[in-house]
């Protein structure tokens, strides 16, 4: 088994808390558990344990990844939906943490501020896993890195260009991950969408140790030159008000990932997206935006999403293998 022993009984809240060796350990473990799953070899490493999944925002991939991974590891999962518990409304996070910590071996939290998941971890007495906050989405980046590793054979020195709103959870987490693992991170957006300067400073000091570089670029043509990965995310994230759509579309439309942008990057570049993606009119929001603003797609066009350069479904599958590794490493002595 991989060496993740330092993560045993710890929470997984953001990549800034992990060393590069621990991230490598989790990726190795995920890869090993993926091989076992594909070979039909049982791996009930956490047999008999129980976990709680708190979702204050909606989810398809993260919830399903935690539930399938829990089942494969021999655990039972309780799902707490965005409206069906007392959390936040009648009971504080600190009290919720102390209750759930008495019943469960681990707790996943998806919601709003990073301070909430940090507080849950402080009071729960069991490992807490961040399933997405406004600031960070660390399990997604583990899946992204496993996917890049599988495709290119290494992470170090790869150039990852994030197109779009670089102030939010995905760009923040990718920037931290790249800085820790020695990738070249480029955020491409209008300047007002560049990441928080304090986080940039923290990442710059990490980058000095790993050989990573961080670049902030407003020109998409310059940004994507020699890119290995072109990454994007929705222009309006969960929890943001509907009123911001008009402004986001105006500001971020020049940063849409389309065929001409992909061709500037070259044929070796892959397209990645955490998903869900607005790439066609197959969603109610996509159709509303089409009717109001006349767009057929938003952050990525359908031809890119469906192209052979797109590895988004490998990335989605890897959510499960990497989340399984996080739970196994923090709950059992793997
Ligand atoms: N990428 C991701 O977190 O997807 P869900 O919102 O469906 O969980
Ligand atoms: N930035 C997106 C990521 C979804 C996985 C959101 O927070 O909605």
Short mmCIF file of C-alpha atoms and ligand atoms in Angstrom, two decimals:
data_model
loop_
_atom_site.label_atom_id
_atom_site.label_comp_id
_atom_site.label_asym_id
_atom_site.label_seq_id
_atom_site.Cartn_x
_atom_site.Cartn_y
_atom_site.Cartn_z
CA UNK A 1 0.00 0.00 0.00
CA UNK A 2 1.05 3.61 -0.54
CA UNK A 3 2.57 5.72 2.19
CA UNK A 4 -0.22 7.91 3.52
CA UNK A 5 0.37 7.08 7.17
CA UNK A 6 0.80 10.75 8.18
CA UNK A 7 -2.81 11.42 7.11
CA UNK A 8 -4.30 8.86 9.49
CA UNK A 9 -7.01 10.45 11.70
CA UNK A 10 -6.47 13.87 10.06
CA UNK A 11 -9.05 15.99 8.24
CA UNK A 12 -8.81 16.84 4.54
CA UNK A 13 -9.85 20.49 4.32
CA UNK A 14 -7.60 22.13 1.74
CA UNK A 15 -4.46 21.22 -0.22
CA UNK A 16 -2.47 23.91 1.61
CA UNK A 17 -2.55 21.60 4.68
CA UNK A 18 -0.84 18.70 2.86
CA UNK A 19 2.77 18.15 1.86
CA UNK A 20 3.66 17.25 -1.73
CA UNK A 21 4.60 13.76 -0.48
CA UNK A 22 1.15 13.33 1.07
CA UNK A 23 -0.51 14.39 -2.20
CA UNK A 24 1.67 11.88 -4.10
CA UNK A 25 0.74 9.24 -1.51
CA UNK A 26 -2.98 9.89 -2.03
CA UNK A 27 -2.59 9.75 -5.83
CA UNK A 28 -0.66 6.46 -5.57
CA UNK A 29 -3.29 5.03 -3.24
CA UNK A 30 -6.12 6.17 -5.56
CA UNK A 31 -4.39 4.53 -8.50
CA UNK A 32 -3.94 1.31 -6.56
CA UNK A 33 -7.57 1.26 -5.40
CA UNK A 34 -8.70 1.98 -8.98
CA UNK A 35 -6.72 -1.05 -10.21
CA UNK A 36 -8.26 -3.23 -7.50
CA UNK A 37 -11.77 -2.02 -8.35
CA UNK A 38 -11.28 -2.68 -12.09
CA UNK A 39 -9.93 -6.17 -11.30
CA UNK A 40 -12.89 -6.93 -9.05
CA UNK A 41 -10.62 -7.34 -6.01
CA UNK A 42 -12.53 -6.44 -2.81
CA UNK A 43 -10.99 -3.65 -0.72
CA UNK A 44 -13.17 -3.23 2.34
CA UNK A 45 -10.41 -1.39 4.18
CA UNK A 46 -12.83 0.46 6.47
CA UNK A 47 -15.28 -2.39 7.05
CA UNK A 48 -18.06 -1.59 9.52
CA UNK A 49 -17.41 2.15 9.73
CA UNK A 50 -20.06 4.86 9.26
CA UNK A 51 -19.79 8.25 7.59
CA UNK A 52 -22.08 11.30 7.34
CA UNK A 53 -22.35 13.33 4.13
CA UNK A 54 -23.53 16.91 4.71
CA UNK A 55 -24.58 18.72 1.54
CA UNK A 56 -25.71 22.33 1.97
CA UNK A 57 -25.32 22.72 -1.82
CA UNK A 58 -26.41 20.29 -4.52
CA UNK A 59 -24.12 17.65 -6.08
CA UNK A 60 -24.01 14.74 -8.49
CA UNK A 61 -20.32 13.66 -8.69
CA UNK A 62 -19.19 14.38 -5.15
CA UNK A 63 -22.14 12.76 -3.44
CA UNK A 64 -22.06 9.68 -5.69
CA UNK A 65 -18.27 9.41 -5.36
CA UNK A 66 -18.48 9.44 -1.55
CA UNK A 67 -21.37 6.94 -1.50
CA UNK A 68 -19.83 4.44 -3.95
CA UNK A 69 -16.38 4.76 -2.39
CA UNK A 70 -17.86 4.26 1.10
CA UNK A 71 -19.66 1.12 -0.05
CA UNK A 72 -16.52 -0.25 -1.73
CA UNK A 73 -14.57 0.35 1.50
CA UNK A 74 -17.24 -1.52 3.52
CA UNK A 75 -18.80 1.57 5.12
CA UNK A 76 -22.34 2.84 5.51
CA UNK A 77 -23.09 6.46 4.49
CA UNK A 78 -25.87 8.76 5.76
CA UNK A 79 -26.77 11.59 3.36
CA UNK A 80 -27.96 14.89 4.88
CA UNK A 81 -29.52 16.98 2.11
CA UNK A 82 -29.47 20.80 1.74
CA UNK A 83 -32.78 21.22 3.58
CA UNK A 84 -33.41 18.11 5.66
CA UNK A 85 -31.32 18.67 8.79
CA UNK A 86 -31.08 21.16 11.67
CA UNK A 87 -27.61 22.35 10.59
CA UNK A 88 -27.15 26.09 10.71
CA UNK A 89 -30.85 26.83 11.20
CA UNK A 90 -31.56 25.29 14.61
CA UNK A 91 -28.13 23.93 15.51
CA UNK A 92 -24.69 25.49 15.24
CA UNK A 93 -21.84 23.87 13.35
CA UNK A 94 -19.95 23.29 16.60
CA UNK A 95 -22.91 21.43 18.15
CA UNK A 96 -23.59 19.48 14.95
CA UNK A 97 -19.93 18.45 14.82
CA UNK A 98 -19.99 17.14 18.39
CA UNK A 99 -23.20 15.18 17.76
CA UNK A 100 -22.09 13.62 14.48
CA UNK A 101 -18.61 12.96 15.87
CA UNK A 102 -20.20 10.66 18.50
CA UNK A 103 -21.98 8.58 15.86
CA UNK A 104 -19.77 8.61 12.77
CA UNK A 105 -16.18 7.74 11.94
CA UNK A 106 -15.87 10.54 9.38
CA UNK A 107 -17.88 13.51 8.02
CA UNK A 108 -17.99 15.07 4.56
CA UNK A 109 -19.13 18.69 4.27
CA UNK A 110 -20.16 20.65 1.15
CA UNK A 111 -21.34 24.19 1.68
CA UNK A 112 -20.42 27.84 1.88
CA UNK A 113 -17.51 29.37 3.80
CA UNK A 114 -14.25 27.48 4.36
CA UNK A 115 -14.52 28.62 8.01
CA UNK A 116 -17.55 26.30 8.39
CA UNK A 117 -15.71 23.14 7.35
CA UNK A 118 -12.70 24.20 9.44
CA UNK A 119 -14.98 24.64 12.46
CA UNK A 120 -16.64 21.27 11.85
CA UNK A 121 -13.19 19.66 11.86
CA UNK A 122 -12.20 21.50 15.03
CA UNK A 123 -15.17 20.15 17.02
CA UNK A 124 -15.98 16.76 15.44
CA UNK A 125 -13.12 14.69 16.87
CA UNK A 126 -13.18 12.56 13.68
CA UNK A 127 -11.77 13.25 10.19
CA UNK A 128 -13.75 15.84 8.19
CA UNK A 129 -13.47 16.03 4.39
CA UNK A 130 -14.14 19.16 2.35
CA UNK A 131 -16.56 18.29 -0.46
CA UNK A 132 -16.47 21.92 -1.76
CA UNK A 133 -16.62 25.33 -0.15
CA UNK A 134 -16.71 28.77 -1.77
CA UNK A 135 -12.93 28.96 -1.37
CA UNK A 136 -11.66 25.44 -2.09
CA UNK A 137 -12.55 22.13 -3.78
CA UNK A 138 -9.58 19.93 -2.86
CA UNK A 139 -11.00 16.48 -3.71
CA UNK A 140 -11.65 17.75 -7.24
CA UNK A 141 -8.00 18.68 -7.70
CA UNK A 142 -6.86 15.23 -6.56
CA UNK A 143 -9.08 13.75 -9.31
CA UNK A 144 -7.73 16.29 -11.81
CA UNK A 145 -4.15 15.43 -10.95
CA UNK A 146 -4.76 11.67 -11.18
CA UNK A 147 -6.29 12.30 -14.63
CA UNK A 148 -3.32 14.42 -15.75
CA UNK A 149 -0.92 11.76 -14.45
CA UNK A 150 -2.74 9.03 -16.32
CA UNK A 151 -2.74 11.06 -19.53
CA UNK A 152 0.75 12.59 -19.52
CA UNK A 153 2.66 10.26 -17.17
CA UNK A 154 3.76 13.11 -14.87
CA UNK A 155 2.60 16.32 -13.22
CA UNK A 156 5.84 18.23 -12.87
CA UNK A 157 6.43 20.97 -15.47
CA UNK A 158 3.00 20.57 -17.06
CA UNK A 159 1.32 23.85 -18.01
CA UNK A 160 -2.28 24.20 -16.79
CA UNK A 161 -4.28 27.21 -17.96
CA UNK A 162 -7.45 28.08 -16.07
CA UNK A 163 -9.86 30.18 -18.17
CA UNK A 164 -12.62 32.15 -16.42
CA UNK A 165 -13.46 33.27 -12.89
CA UNK A 166 -10.15 32.64 -11.13
CA UNK A 167 -11.31 33.97 -7.72
CA UNK A 168 -13.36 30.96 -6.73
CA UNK A 169 -12.95 27.42 -5.39
CA UNK A 170 -11.67 25.70 -8.55
CA UNK A 171 -9.00 28.18 -9.60
CA UNK A 172 -7.88 28.64 -5.98
CA UNK A 173 -7.46 24.91 -5.45
CA UNK A 174 -5.79 24.33 -8.80
CA UNK A 175 -3.34 27.17 -8.10
CA UNK A 176 -2.43 25.67 -4.70
CA UNK A 177 -2.14 22.18 -6.19
CA UNK A 178 0.07 23.38 -9.05
CA UNK A 179 2.30 25.36 -6.67
CA UNK A 180 2.73 22.31 -4.41
CA UNK A 181 3.35 19.83 -7.23
CA UNK A 182 5.57 21.92 -9.55
CA UNK A 183 3.16 22.65 -12.41
CA UNK A 184 2.97 25.91 -14.35
CA UNK A 185 -0.34 27.55 -13.46
CA UNK A 186 -1.83 30.30 -15.59
CA UNK A 187 -5.05 32.12 -14.65
CA UNK A 188 -6.54 33.80 -17.71
CA UNK A 189 -9.32 36.30 -17.05
CA UNK A 190 -10.00 40.04 -16.79
CA UNK A 191 -7.88 41.42 -13.94
CA UNK A 192 -10.82 41.76 -11.56
CA UNK A 193 -11.24 37.96 -11.76
CA UNK A 194 -7.65 37.19 -10.68
CA UNK A 195 -7.25 35.22 -7.41
CA UNK A 196 -6.97 36.75 -3.95
CA UNK A 197 -3.52 38.42 -3.56
CA UNK A 198 -2.86 36.79 -0.15
CA UNK A 199 -3.43 33.32 -1.60
CA UNK A 200 -1.24 34.23 -4.59
CA UNK A 201 1.58 35.26 -2.20
CA UNK A 202 1.27 31.98 -0.28
CA UNK A 203 1.36 30.00 -3.53
CA UNK A 204 4.30 32.01 -4.86
CA UNK A 205 6.37 31.07 -1.85
CA UNK A 206 5.42 27.38 -2.30
CA UNK A 207 6.29 27.63 -6.00
CA UNK A 208 9.81 28.81 -5.21
CA UNK A 209 10.47 25.46 -3.55
CA UNK A 210 8.92 23.25 -6.25
CA UNK A 211 9.85 24.97 -9.53
CA UNK A 212 6.19 25.83 -10.21
CA UNK A 213 5.34 29.15 -11.83
CA UNK A 214 2.21 31.27 -11.46
CA UNK A 215 1.12 33.62 -14.24
CA UNK A 216 -1.85 35.96 -14.44
CA UNK A 217 -2.79 36.87 -17.99
CA UNK A 218 -5.65 38.81 -19.54
CA UNK A 219 -4.94 37.72 -23.14
CA UNK A 220 -6.24 34.21 -23.98
CA UNK A 221 -3.96 33.92 -27.04
CA UNK A 222 -0.84 34.44 -24.91
CA UNK A 223 -2.14 32.31 -22.05
CA UNK A 224 -2.76 29.08 -23.96
CA UNK A 225 0.53 28.93 -25.88
CA UNK A 226 2.17 25.52 -25.22
CA UNK A 227 -0.53 24.56 -22.71
CA UNK A 228 -0.87 20.94 -21.70
CA UNK A 229 -4.22 21.42 -19.96
CA UNK A 230 -6.92 23.99 -20.65
CA UNK A 231 -9.29 24.02 -17.70
CA UNK A 232 -12.49 25.92 -17.14
CA UNK A 233 -15.42 26.07 -14.72
CA UNK A 234 -18.91 27.59 -14.69
CA UNK A 235 -19.07 31.38 -14.83
CA UNK A 236 -21.52 31.55 -11.91
CA UNK A 237 -20.92 29.19 -9.00
CA UNK A 238 -23.40 27.60 -6.62
CA UNK A 239 -24.67 30.05 -4.02
CA UNK A 240 -24.08 33.15 -6.18
CA UNK A 241 -27.11 35.34 -7.01
CA UNK A 242 -28.76 34.98 -10.44
CA UNK A 243 -28.28 38.71 -11.02
CA UNK A 244 -24.57 38.25 -11.70
CA UNK A 245 -25.15 36.28 -14.93
CA UNK A 246 -25.36 39.35 -17.21
CA UNK A 247 -22.10 40.81 -15.94
CA UNK A 248 -20.27 37.46 -16.00
CA UNK A 249 -21.35 36.76 -19.57
CA UNK A 250 -20.16 40.20 -20.66
CA UNK A 251 -16.82 39.88 -18.83
CA UNK A 252 -16.01 36.21 -19.43
CA UNK A 253 -17.30 35.57 -22.94
CA UNK A 254 -13.87 36.37 -24.47
CA UNK A 255 -12.48 33.61 -22.21
CA UNK A 256 -14.78 30.85 -23.47
CA UNK A 257 -12.91 27.65 -24.37
CA UNK A 258 -13.74 27.09 -28.04
CA UNK A 259 -12.15 25.30 -30.98
CA UNK A 260 -10.04 28.26 -32.06
CA UNK A 261 -8.57 28.60 -28.54
CA UNK A 262 -7.84 24.86 -28.40
CA UNK A 263 -6.11 25.02 -31.78
CA UNK A 264 -3.83 27.81 -30.50
CA UNK A 265 -2.75 25.50 -27.69
CA UNK A 266 -1.96 22.66 -30.08
CA UNK A 267 -3.00 19.04 -30.46
CA UNK A 268 -1.24 17.74 -27.34
CA UNK A 269 -3.42 19.92 -25.08
CA UNK A 270 -6.33 18.34 -23.24
CA UNK A 271 -9.55 19.97 -22.12
CA UNK A 272 -10.64 19.55 -18.49
CA UNK A 273 -13.64 20.78 -16.48
CA UNK A 274 -14.77 19.85 -12.97
CA UNK A 275 -18.36 19.60 -14.31
CA UNK A 276 -21.25 20.24 -14.48
CA UNK A 277 -20.64 22.25 -17.70
CA UNK A 278 -22.83 24.54 -19.78
CA UNK A 279 -21.75 23.33 -23.22
CA UNK A 280 -25.14 23.01 -24.95
CA UNK A 281 -28.86 23.61 -24.46
CA UNK A 282 -29.46 20.36 -22.58
CA UNK A 283 -30.10 22.09 -19.23
CA UNK A 284 -32.85 24.43 -18.03
CA UNK A 285 -30.31 27.12 -17.05
CA UNK A 286 -28.55 26.70 -20.41
CA UNK A 287 -31.87 27.29 -22.21
CA UNK A 288 -32.74 30.30 -20.02
CA UNK A 289 -29.36 31.86 -20.79
CA UNK A 290 -29.87 31.11 -24.48
CA UNK A 291 -33.29 32.78 -24.46
CA UNK A 292 -32.01 35.85 -22.58
CA UNK A 293 -28.50 36.31 -23.98
CA UNK A 294 -28.51 34.27 -27.22
CA UNK A 295 -25.62 31.96 -26.24
CA UNK A 296 -25.60 28.27 -27.31
CA UNK A 297 -22.85 27.49 -24.79
CA UNK A 298 -21.07 29.32 -22.02
CA UNK A 299 -17.63 28.48 -20.60
CA UNK A 300 -16.95 25.75 -23.22
CA UNK A 301 -18.41 25.08 -26.65
CA UNK A 302 -20.00 21.73 -27.41
CA UNK A 303 -17.45 20.81 -30.10
CA UNK A 304 -14.57 21.13 -27.58
CA UNK A 305 -16.50 19.34 -24.82
CA UNK A 306 -17.23 16.40 -27.16
CA UNK A 307 -13.81 16.40 -28.87
CA UNK A 308 -11.11 13.75 -28.53
CA UNK A 309 -9.05 16.31 -26.57
CA UNK A 310 -11.69 16.38 -23.83
CA UNK A 311 -10.95 14.10 -20.88
CA UNK A 312 -13.77 15.30 -18.65
CA UNK A 313 -15.37 11.91 -18.07
CA UNK A 314 -12.08 10.27 -17.04
CA UNK A 315 -11.79 13.19 -14.63
CA UNK A 316 -15.33 12.59 -13.31
CA UNK A 317 -14.66 8.89 -12.76
CA UNK A 318 -11.48 9.71 -10.89
CA UNK A 319 -13.50 11.68 -8.31
CA UNK A 320 -14.56 8.31 -6.91
CA UNK A 321 -11.10 6.70 -6.82
CA UNK A 322 -9.46 9.75 -5.24
CA UNK A 323 -12.21 10.34 -2.66
CA UNK A 324 -11.88 6.65 -1.76
CA UNK A 325 -8.16 7.19 -1.20
CA UNK A 326 -8.83 10.23 1.03
CA UNK A 327 -11.27 8.27 3.20
CA UNK A 328 -9.06 5.16 3.38
CA UNK A 329 -5.94 7.18 4.29
CA UNK A 330 -7.66 9.21 7.00
CA UNK A 331 -9.77 6.43 8.52
CA UNK A 332 -7.52 3.38 8.32
CA UNK A 333 -3.80 2.79 8.62
CA UNK A 334 -3.22 1.99 4.94
N1 LIG B 1 -17.34 18.52 -9.78
C1 LIG B 1 -18.25 18.41 -8.79
O1 LIG B 1 -17.98 18.67 -7.62
O2 LIG B 1 -19.47 17.99 -9.20
P1 LIG B 1 -20.80 17.95 -8.30
O3 LIG B 1 -21.18 19.37 -8.02
O4 LIG B 1 -21.80 17.22 -9.16
O5 LIG B 1 -20.49 17.21 -7.04
N1 LIG B 2 -17.18 26.66 -9.01
C1 LIG B 2 -18.22 25.64 -9.07
C2 LIG B 2 -17.62 24.29 -8.93
C3 LIG B 2 -18.62 23.15 -9.05
C4 LIG B 2 -17.99 21.79 -8.90
C5 LIG B 2 -19.23 25.91 -7.97
O1 LIG B 2 -18.81 26.20 -6.83
O2 LIG B 2 -20.43 25.84 -8.24
#
